[in-house]
């Protein structure tokens, strides 16, 4: 326990210091997110602070890879992939890029993670799932990074859940991600002094995909569905909103303020909505970890119940949070 506390405190402190440096860089370089009709903030705010979490996780990941002699295949896919996703996000923060170029680069990173998962496991299914997780989560975390503290707290909660399912060096990486989120959070919540930026939001999604890939190569197959539970709030909001935009014939890849969390923030403020998402995420994760569910008959209904409740809440709240 003392070593865990020291681990978390050290990484959180380093992340906080790096975030402060990132903020000074953004202010001096005028790297600012301006308010607008398609944004949920009202004051010009520095962006790109998520680079601090990326750098810390990359350094910790390199150290952990040096200790994990039997699992280097997945590390070799994960760490360069994370660097690629963060790199294209950092570039986009400085000079906006085509969404299709970003998607192509993200696909390269996802293929690297998939190759590592396939090599590590010796099977094609973990590789396929790792690719899908990377492509989905990188973009979902980008879509859902629109109000103070939301993307960071949800990534931190997912990291807690995955640390309970993982073992060995990947468990320590999950804890490093948690600590990185804790170190960044005071700069972003409840008042935002800097935003994650694309460098941070996309990287958080890729980090979670890496943890999922690691779990797919180690946990019993029947336990794998539980990996979806920590993602419920984001996948429900992003998925339902995206489906609605596509059905309405909208340009779904462009910025908008139609997510449930964005509607709620206009009525109740950023802090209240982020706390609602934290509460839902915490309850769902506690329920999933309260019992050792290791059979398909137990895990599938638990996931279905969580997503069913999440979907019903989305519909009810969306009706109640109309502008």
Short mmCIF file of N, CA, C and O in Angstrom, two decimals, residues 11 17 31 79 126 186 194 207 213 297 313:
data_model
loop_
_atom_site.label_atom_id
_atom_site.label_comp_id
_atom_site.label_asym_id
_atom_site.label_seq_id
_atom_site.Cartn_x
_atom_site.Cartn_y
_atom_site.Cartn_z
N UNK A 11 3.52 10.40 -9.70
CA UNK A 11 3.06 10.62 -11.06
C UNK A 11 2.11 11.80 -11.14
O UNK A 11 2.17 12.62 -12.07
N UNK A 17 2.99 19.39 -12.62
CA UNK A 17 4.06 20.31 -13.01
C UNK A 17 4.13 20.45 -14.53
O UNK A 17 4.29 21.56 -15.06
N UNK A 31 -2.13 29.60 -28.06
CA UNK A 31 -2.78 28.33 -28.39
C UNK A 31 -4.07 28.27 -27.57
O UNK A 31 -4.12 27.68 -26.49
N UNK A 79 3.01 1.62 -27.27
CA UNK A 79 3.73 2.87 -27.03
C UNK A 79 3.93 3.71 -28.31
O UNK A 79 3.64 4.92 -28.30
N UNK A 126 -8.32 -11.01 -30.37
CA UNK A 126 -7.85 -9.85 -29.59
C UNK A 126 -7.31 -8.73 -30.48
O UNK A 126 -7.48 -7.54 -30.15
N UNK A 186 -6.90 19.33 -11.41
CA UNK A 186 -7.04 20.66 -10.79
C UNK A 186 -6.92 21.81 -11.76
O UNK A 186 -7.40 22.91 -11.47
N UNK A 194 -6.95 25.23 -18.41
CA UNK A 194 -6.42 24.70 -19.66
C UNK A 194 -7.25 23.49 -20.04
O UNK A 194 -7.77 22.78 -19.18
N UNK A 207 -5.08 5.23 -24.72
CA UNK A 207 -4.56 4.59 -23.51
C UNK A 207 -5.55 3.56 -22.98
O UNK A 207 -5.16 2.45 -22.60
N UNK A 213 -6.75 -3.92 -24.61
CA UNK A 213 -5.97 -4.92 -25.35
C UNK A 213 -5.18 -5.81 -24.39
O UNK A 213 -5.10 -7.04 -24.58
N UNK A 297 -22.82 -16.38 -18.42
CA UNK A 297 -24.18 -16.20 -17.91
C UNK A 297 -24.28 -15.07 -16.91
O UNK A 297 -25.37 -14.53 -16.68
N UNK A 313 -31.70 6.25 -19.25
CA UNK A 313 -31.37 7.55 -18.65
C UNK A 313 -31.07 8.58 -19.72
O UNK A 313 -31.46 9.75 -19.59
#
